[in-house]
Coordinates of N, CA and C and ligand atoms in Angstrom, one line a residue:
X1463 N 84.0 112.1 104.4 CA 84.4 110.7 105.3 C 85.3 111.3 106.1
X1464 N 84.7 111.0 107.4 CA 85.8 110.9 108.4 C 87.0 109.6 108.2
X1465 N 87.7 110.1 109.1 CA 89.2 108.5 108.7 C 88.4 107.5 108.4
X1466 N 88.0 107.4 110.0 CA 87.2 106.0 110.3 C 86.2 105.7 109.3
X1467 N 85.5 106.5 108.9 CA 84.3 105.7 108.7 C 85.2 105.4 107.1
X1468 N 85.8 106.2 106.4 CA 87.2 105.5 105.3 C 87.3 104.2 105.4
X1469 N 88.4 104.3 106.2 CA 89.0 102.9 106.5 C 87.8 101.6 106.2
X1470 N 86.6 101.9 107.1 CA 85.5 100.7 107.3 C 84.8 100.5 105.9
X1471 N 84.6 101.7 105.2 CA 84.4 101.5 103.9 C 84.9 100.9 103.4
X1472 N 86.2 101.1 103.2 CA 87.2 100.3 101.8 C 86.5 99.1 101.4
X1473 N 86.9 98.9 100.2 CA 86.8 96.9 100.4 C 87.1 97.0 98.6
X1474 N 87.6 95.8 98.4 CA 87.9 95.5 97.0 C 87.1 95.6 96.2
X1475 N 87.3 96.4 94.9 CA 85.8 97.0 94.2 C 86.8 96.5 92.7
X1476 N 85.8 95.2 91.9 CA 86.5 94.6 90.5 C 85.6 95.6 89.8
X1477 N 84.6 95.9 89.7 CA 83.8 96.6 89.0 C 83.3 98.2 88.9
X1478 N 83.9 98.8 88.3 CA 83.9 100.2 88.0 C 82.5 100.7 87.4
X1479 N 82.0 101.9 87.6 CA 81.1 102.3 86.5 C 81.7 103.4 85.7
X1480 N 80.9 104.3 84.9 CA 81.9 104.9 84.2 C 82.0 106.4 84.4
X1481 N 81.8 106.9 85.2 CA 81.9 108.2 85.8 C 83.4 108.6 86.2
X1482 N 83.8 109.7 85.2 CA 85.5 110.0 85.4 C 85.9 110.4 86.8
X1483 N 86.7 110.1 87.0 CA 87.7 110.5 88.3 C 88.1 112.3 88.1
X1484 N 87.5 112.9 88.8 CA 88.7 114.5 88.2 C 89.9 114.3 88.7
X1485 N 90.4 115.5 88.5 CA 92.3 115.5 88.5 C 92.5 116.2 89.9
X1486 N 91.7 116.5 90.4 CA 91.8 116.9 91.1 C 91.7 115.4 92.3
X1487 N 90.7 115.1 92.2 CA 90.8 113.9 92.8 C 91.9 112.7 92.7
X1488 N 92.5 112.9 91.8 CA 94.0 111.8 91.4 C 94.6 112.3 92.1
X1489 N 94.7 113.6 92.1 CA 96.0 114.1 92.1 C 96.3 113.9 93.9
X1490 N 95.4 114.4 94.5 CA 94.8 113.9 96.0 C 95.8 112.5 96.3
X1491 N 95.1 111.5 95.6 CA 95.1 109.8 96.4 C 96.7 109.9 96.1
X1492 N 97.0 110.7 94.5 CA 98.9 110.2 94.6 C 100.0 111.4 95.6
X1493 N 99.1 112.5 95.9 CA 100.0 112.6 97.3 C 99.7 111.6 98.3
X1494 N 98.9 110.9 98.7 CA 98.8 110.2 100.1 C 100.1 109.3 99.5
X1495 N 100.1 108.8 98.3 CA 101.2 108.2 98.0 C 102.8 108.9 98.6
X1496 N 102.4 110.0 97.8 CA 103.9 110.5 98.1 C 104.1 111.2 99.6
X1497 N 103.2 111.2 100.4 CA 103.4 111.9 102.0 C 103.9 110.2 102.4
X1498 N 103.6 108.9 102.0 CA 103.8 107.8 102.7 C 105.2 107.7 103.8
X1499 N 105.3 106.7 104.6 CA 106.2 106.6 105.4 C 107.1 105.8 104.6
X1500 N 108.3 105.9 104.8 CA 109.1 105.0 104.4 C 110.7 104.7 104.6
X1501 N 111.2 103.5 104.7 CA 112.2 103.3 105.4 C 113.2 103.9 105.5
X1502 N 113.6 105.1 106.3 CA 114.8 106.2 106.4 C 114.7 107.3 105.6
X1503 N 113.3 107.2 105.6 CA 112.7 107.9 103.9 C 113.3 107.8 102.6
X1504 N 113.6 106.6 102.2 CA 114.3 106.0 101.2 C 113.7 106.9 100.0
X1505 N 112.2 106.7 100.2 CA 111.1 107.2 99.1 C 111.6 106.1 97.5
X1506 N 111.9 104.5 98.1 CA 112.7 104.1 96.7 C 111.0 103.6 95.8
X1507 N 110.4 104.5 94.9 CA 109.5 104.1 94.6 C 109.4 105.4 93.3
X1508 N 108.1 105.0 92.7 CA 107.6 106.1 91.1 C 106.3 105.5 91.3
X1509 N 105.2 106.6 91.1 CA 103.8 105.9 90.9 C 103.7 106.0 89.6
X1510 N 103.1 105.2 88.7 CA 102.5 106.1 87.2 C 101.1 105.9 86.8
X1511 N 100.6 107.4 87.2 CA 98.9 107.2 86.9 C 99.1 106.8 85.2
X1512 N 97.7 105.7 85.3 CA 97.9 105.3 83.9 C 95.8 106.0 83.8
X1513 N 95.8 106.5 82.7 CA 94.2 107.2 82.0 C 94.0 106.0 81.1
X1514 N 94.7 106.6 80.1 CA 94.7 106.0 78.7 C 93.9 104.6 78.3
X1515 N 93.1 104.4 78.1 CA 92.4 103.3 77.7 C 92.8 102.2 77.4
X1516 N 93.8 102.7 76.1 CA 94.6 101.5 75.3 C 96.1 101.2 76.6
X1517 N 96.4 102.1 77.5 CA 97.3 101.3 78.2 C 96.8 100.3 79.1
X1518 N 95.5 101.0 79.7 CA 94.9 99.9 81.1 C 94.5 99.1 80.5
X1519 N 94.3 98.8 79.3 CA 94.0 97.5 78.7 C 94.9 96.6 78.2
X1520 N 96.5 97.0 78.1 CA 97.8 96.7 77.5 C 98.3 96.3 79.1
X1521 N 98.1 97.0 80.1 CA 98.7 96.5 81.8 C 97.5 95.6 82.0
X1522 N 96.4 95.3 81.8 CA 95.8 94.6 82.4 C 96.0 92.9 82.3
X1523 N 96.9 92.8 81.7 CA 97.5 91.0 80.9 C 98.7 90.9 81.6
X1524 N 99.0 91.8 82.9 CA 100.9 91.2 83.4 C 100.3 90.0 84.3
X1525 N 99.1 90.0 84.8 CA 98.4 89.0 85.7 C 96.7 88.9 85.1
X1526 N 96.8 87.5 85.2 CA 95.3 87.3 85.2 C 94.5 87.7 86.1
X1527 N 94.4 88.1 87.2 CA 94.1 88.8 88.4 C 93.8 90.1 88.5
X1528 N 94.5 90.2 87.2 CA 94.4 92.0 86.8 C 93.6 92.5 86.0
X1529 N 92.8 91.8 85.7 CA 91.6 91.5 84.6 C 90.5 92.9 85.2
X1530 N 90.4 93.6 86.3 CA 89.9 94.7 86.6 C 90.5 96.1 86.3
X1531 N 92.1 96.1 85.9 CA 92.4 97.0 85.6 C 92.0 97.8 84.1
X1532 N 91.9 96.6 83.9 CA 91.2 97.2 81.9 C 89.9 98.2 81.9
X1533 N 89.0 98.0 82.7 CA 87.8 98.8 83.1 C 87.9 99.8 84.1
X1534 N 89.1 100.3 84.8 CA 89.2 101.0 85.9 C 89.1 102.4 85.1
X1535 N 88.6 103.3 86.2 CA 88.6 104.7 84.9 C 90.1 104.8 85.3
X1536 N 90.7 105.0 85.9 CA 92.4 104.9 86.3 C 92.9 103.8 86.9
X1537 N 94.2 104.2 87.0 CA 95.1 103.2 87.5 C 96.6 103.6 88.1
X1538 N 97.1 103.1 89.1 CA 98.2 103.6 89.4 C 99.4 102.4 89.9
X1539 N 100.5 102.4 88.9 CA 101.4 101.7 89.0 C 102.6 101.9 89.9
X1540 N 102.9 101.6 91.3 CA 103.3 101.2 92.0 C 105.0 100.6 91.5
X1541 N 106.1 101.4 91.1 CA 107.4 101.2 90.5 C 108.2 101.2 91.3
X1542 N 109.4 100.0 91.3 CA 110.4 100.2 92.0 C 111.5 100.0 91.7
X1543 N 112.5 100.2 92.3 CA 114.0 99.4 91.8 C 113.9 98.1 92.0
X1544 N 114.5 97.0 91.2 CA 114.6 95.9 91.4 C 116.2 95.7 92.3
X1545 N 116.0 94.7 93.3 CA 116.9 94.2 94.3 C 117.6 92.7 94.2
X1546 N 118.2 92.2 94.1 CA 119.1 90.7 94.5 C 118.9 90.7 95.5
X1547 N 118.5 91.3 97.1 CA 118.9 91.2 98.4 C 117.1 90.8 98.4
X1548 N 116.9 89.7 99.4 CA 115.9 89.6 99.6 C 115.1 90.5 100.7
X1549 N 116.2 91.0 101.6 CA 115.7 91.9 102.8 C 115.6 93.2 102.6
X1550 N 116.4 93.5 101.1 CA 116.0 94.9 100.4 C 114.7 95.1 99.9
X1551 N 114.1 94.2 99.0 CA 113.0 94.1 98.5 C 111.9 94.1 99.8
X1552 N 111.8 93.1 100.6 CA 111.2 92.8 102.0 C 110.8 94.4 102.1
X1553 N 111.9 95.1 102.6 CA 111.7 96.4 102.9 C 110.7 97.5 101.9
X1554 N 111.0 97.6 101.1 CA 110.9 98.0 99.9 C 109.2 98.1 99.2
X1555 N 108.8 96.7 100.0 CA 107.4 96.8 99.6 C 106.9 96.6 100.9
X1556 N 107.3 96.8 102.0 CA 106.3 97.1 103.1 C 106.4 98.6 103.0
X1557 N 107.6 99.7 102.2 CA 106.7 101.0 101.9 C 106.1 101.0 100.9
X1558 N 106.0 99.9 100.2 CA 104.9 100.1 98.9 C 103.9 99.7 99.2
X1559 N 103.6 99.0 100.6 CA 102.0 98.7 100.8 C 101.8 99.8 101.5
X1560 N 102.6 100.3 101.9 CA 102.0 101.8 102.8 C 101.4 102.7 102.0
X1561 N 102.4 103.1 101.0 CA 102.1 103.7 100.0 C 100.5 103.3 99.3
X1562 N 100.1 102.2 99.1 CA 99.1 101.4 98.8 C 97.9 101.9 99.3
X1563 N 98.2 101.4 100.6 CA 96.8 101.4 101.6 C 96.3 103.0 102.1
X1564 N 97.7 104.0 101.7 CA 97.0 105.5 102.1 C 96.3 105.8 100.6
X1565 N 97.1 105.5 99.7 CA 95.7 105.8 98.4 C 94.5 105.4 98.4
X1566 N 94.4 103.8 99.1 CA 92.9 103.6 99.0 C 92.1 104.1 100.1
X1567 N 93.0 104.2 101.2 CA 92.0 105.3 102.0 C 91.9 106.5 101.6
X1568 N 92.8 107.5 100.9 CA 92.4 108.4 100.7 C 91.4 108.5 99.8
X1569 N 91.1 107.0 98.5 CA 90.0 107.1 97.5 C 88.9 107.1 98.5
X1570 N 88.7 106.0 99.5 CA 87.4 105.7 99.6 C 86.9 106.9 100.5
X1571 N 87.9 107.7 101.0 CA 87.3 109.1 101.5 C 86.6 110.1 100.7
X1572 N 87.0 109.8 99.1 CA 86.3 110.7 98.4 C 84.9 109.5 97.6
X1573 N 84.7 108.3 98.2 CA 83.8 107.7 97.8 C 84.3 106.7 96.7
X1574 N 85.4 106.7 96.2 CA 86.6 106.0 95.2 C 86.8 104.6 95.1
X1575 N 86.2 103.9 94.8 CA 86.6 102.3 95.0 C 88.1 102.0 94.4
X1576 N 88.5 100.8 94.7 CA 90.1 101.1 94.3 C 90.4 99.1 94.7
X1577 N 91.5 98.3 93.9 CA 91.7 97.5 93.6 C 93.0 97.0 93.9
X1578 N 93.8 96.5 94.5 CA 94.9 95.8 94.0 C 95.1 94.7 93.4
X1579 N 96.0 95.0 92.5 CA 96.2 93.7 90.9 C 98.0 93.2 91.1
X1580 N 98.3 92.2 91.5 CA 99.2 91.3 91.4 C 100.2 91.7 90.0
X1581 N 101.1 91.6 89.9 CA 102.0 91.7 88.5 C 103.1 90.9 88.5
X1582 N 102.7 90.1 87.4 CA 103.1 88.8 87.0 C 104.6 89.0 86.1
X1583 N 104.0 89.3 84.8 CA 104.6 89.7 83.8 C 105.8 91.0 83.6
X1584 N 106.6 90.9 83.9 CA 107.6 91.8 84.2 C 108.1 92.7 83.1
X1585 N 108.2 91.7 81.8 CA 108.7 91.9 80.8 C 107.4 92.6 79.9
X1586 N 106.2 92.6 80.1 CA 105.1 93.5 79.4 C 104.9 94.5 80.3
X1587 N 105.4 94.7 81.4 CA 105.1 95.9 82.4 C 106.0 96.9 81.9
X1588 N 107.4 96.5 82.0 CA 108.2 97.1 81.0 C 107.5 97.8 80.1
X1589 N 107.8 97.1 78.9 CA 107.2 97.6 77.8 C 106.2 98.1 77.5
X1590 N 105.0 98.3 78.3 CA 103.9 99.0 78.3 C 104.3 99.9 79.3
X1591 N 105.1 100.2 80.2 CA 105.0 101.8 81.0 C 106.4 102.3 80.8
X1592 N 107.1 101.7 80.0 CA 108.7 102.6 79.0 C 109.5 102.4 80.7
X1593 N 110.0 101.4 82.0 CA 110.5 101.4 83.0 C 111.8 101.7 83.0
X1594 N 112.2 102.6 83.8 CA 113.8 102.2 83.1 C 114.1 100.6 83.9
X1595 N 115.8 100.9 83.3 CA 116.2 99.4 83.7 C 116.0 99.2 85.1
X1596 N 116.2 97.8 85.4 CA 116.5 97.6 87.0 C 115.6 98.1 87.8
X1597 N 114.1 98.6 87.1 CA 112.6 98.9 88.0 C 111.8 97.6 87.5
X1598 N 111.2 97.7 88.7 CA 110.0 96.9 88.1 C 108.7 97.4 88.5
X1599 N 107.6 97.2 88.2 CA 105.7 96.9 88.5 C 106.2 96.4 89.2
X1600 N 105.4 96.7 91.0 CA 105.4 95.9 92.2 C 104.0 95.5 92.0
X1601 N 103.4 96.3 92.0 CA 101.6 96.4 92.0 C 100.9 97.1 91.1
X1602 N 99.7 97.0 90.7 CA 98.9 98.0 90.2 C 97.7 98.4 91.4
X1603 N 97.4 99.2 91.0 CA 95.7 100.1 91.9 C 95.0 100.4 91.1
X1604 N 93.9 99.8 90.8 CA 92.6 100.3 89.8 C 91.9 101.0 90.6
X1605 N 91.3 102.6 90.4 CA 90.6 102.8 91.0 C 89.3 103.6 89.9
X1606 N 88.1 103.7 90.7 CA 86.7 103.9 89.8 C 85.8 104.1 91.1
X1607 N 84.6 104.6 90.4 CA 83.5 104.5 91.7 C 82.7 103.1 91.6
X1608 N 82.3 102.6 92.8 CA 82.3 101.3 92.2 C 81.1 101.2 91.7
X1609 N 80.1 99.9 90.8 CA 79.4 99.6 89.7 C 78.0 99.1 90.8
X1610 N 78.6 98.6 91.7 CA 76.8 98.0 92.7 C 76.7 98.9 93.8
X1611 N 77.4 99.6 94.5 CA 76.4 100.5 95.5 C 78.2 101.4 96.2
X1612 N 77.3 102.6 96.3 CA 78.5 103.4 96.6 C 79.2 102.8 98.3
X1613 N 80.1 103.5 98.5 CA 80.7 102.8 99.8 C 80.6 103.4 100.8
X1614 N 80.1 102.8 102.0 CA 80.1 103.0 103.3 C 80.5 102.0 103.7
X1615 N 80.4 102.5 105.4 CA 80.8 101.2 106.6 C 80.1 100.0 106.3
X1616 N 81.3 99.0 106.4 CA 81.2 97.7 106.4 C 80.7 97.2 107.9
X1617 N 79.7 96.5 108.5 CA 79.4 96.3 109.8 C 79.9 95.4 110.5
X1618 N 80.0 94.3 109.1 CA 80.5 92.6 109.7 C 81.4 92.3 108.9
X1619 N 82.7 93.0 108.5 CA 83.8 92.5 107.2 C 83.9 91.4 107.2
X1620 N 84.7 90.7 106.1 CA 84.8 89.2 106.2 C 86.6 89.2 106.9
X1621 N 86.3 89.3 107.9 CA 87.8 88.9 108.4 C 87.8 88.0 109.8
X1622 N 88.7 87.6 110.1 CA 88.8 86.7 111.3 C 88.0 87.6 112.7
X1623 N 87.7 86.7 113.5 CA 87.5 87.4 114.5 C 88.8 88.2 115.2
X1624 N 88.0 89.3 115.8 CA 89.3 90.6 116.8 C 89.9 89.2 117.8
X1625 N 89.5 88.9 118.9 CA 90.4 88.1 119.6 C 91.5 87.0 119.1
X1626 N 90.9 86.4 118.1 CA 91.8 85.4 116.8 C 93.1 86.3 116.8
X1627 N 92.9 87.5 116.1 CA 94.0 88.2 115.5 C 95.1 89.2 116.6
X1628 N 94.1 89.0 117.4 CA 95.0 90.3 118.5 C 95.3 89.3 120.0
X1629 N 96.8 90.2 120.2 CA 97.4 89.4 121.7 C 97.7 90.3 122.2
X1630 N 97.7 90.3 123.1 CA 98.3 91.4 124.6 C 99.6 91.1 125.1
X1631 N 100.4 91.7 125.3 CA 101.5 91.4 125.8 C 102.6 89.9 125.4
X1632 N 101.5 89.5 125.4 CA 102.4 88.2 124.5 C 101.7 87.5 123.9
X1633 N 102.1 86.1 123.0 CA 101.1 85.7 121.7 C 100.5 84.4 123.1
Ligands
FMN443 C1 98.9 92.3 98.5 C2 97.6 92.2 97.6 C3 97.7 91.4 96.2 C4 96.2 91.1 95.7 N1 96.4 91.0 94.5 C5 95.2 90.9 93.8 C6 95.0 90.4 92.1 O1 95.8 90.2 91.4 N2 94.0 90.8 91.8 C7 92.3 90.7 92.4 O2 91.8 90.9 91.9 N3 92.9 91.4 94.2 C8 94.1 91.5 94.7 N4 93.9 91.9 96.0 C9 92.6 92.3 96.6 C10 92.5 91.2 97.6 O3 92.0 89.8 96.9 C11 91.2 91.8 98.3 O4 91.9 93.1 99.3 C12 91.0 90.7 99.4 O5 90.2 89.7 99.1 C13 90.0 91.1 100.8 O6 89.0 92.1 100.5 P1 88.6 93.3 100.7 O7 89.4 94.1 100.5 O8 87.4 93.5 100.0 O9 88.4 93.3 102.2 C14 95.1 91.9 96.3 C15 95.7 92.8 97.6 C16 96.5 92.3 98.1 C17 96.5 93.1 99.4

């Protein structure tokens, strides 16, 4: 897919079919994360690829909105150091958001669907993923081929109108 098509085709996928994602494609998705920009190039992150069905099931309980992770073909846990400083946390979360979007676009380019899951239960996350002390599971991304229909550019996305969100020179 062209980049512009991949951007327009990406949509949050909750139901995945059973087609496996080949290792080469998973590595490309992870490489997209690794190449993402970060504040001062600090790269305060780690990416945990989860493919084991038991692990996917367990980690899907970190938040009730993470149920789709249980039937994903693979998931990536975006892991980051914990910080008591809101400014540092905000900066890390911005970086993680960029890494997440890079992965989702790289996946869409391959026809692979994805969906973010928030994480609430940090104790469970640390236990399931054996995280080092003072690291947290910030987000999960589920990946798999869409069960409903293949990804293709969406003509009218469910978004606020262009003129409502775009301002020129000043608000
Ligand atoms: C920061 C963030 C957190 C999200 N958390 C969840 C979640 O916990 N569970 C879920 O099913 N979807 C989650 N989503 C997916 C959004 O609900 C979805 O992207 C949004 O409704 C827009 O739909 P679209 O991606 O198909 O355009 C999250 C998305 C973002 C960006």
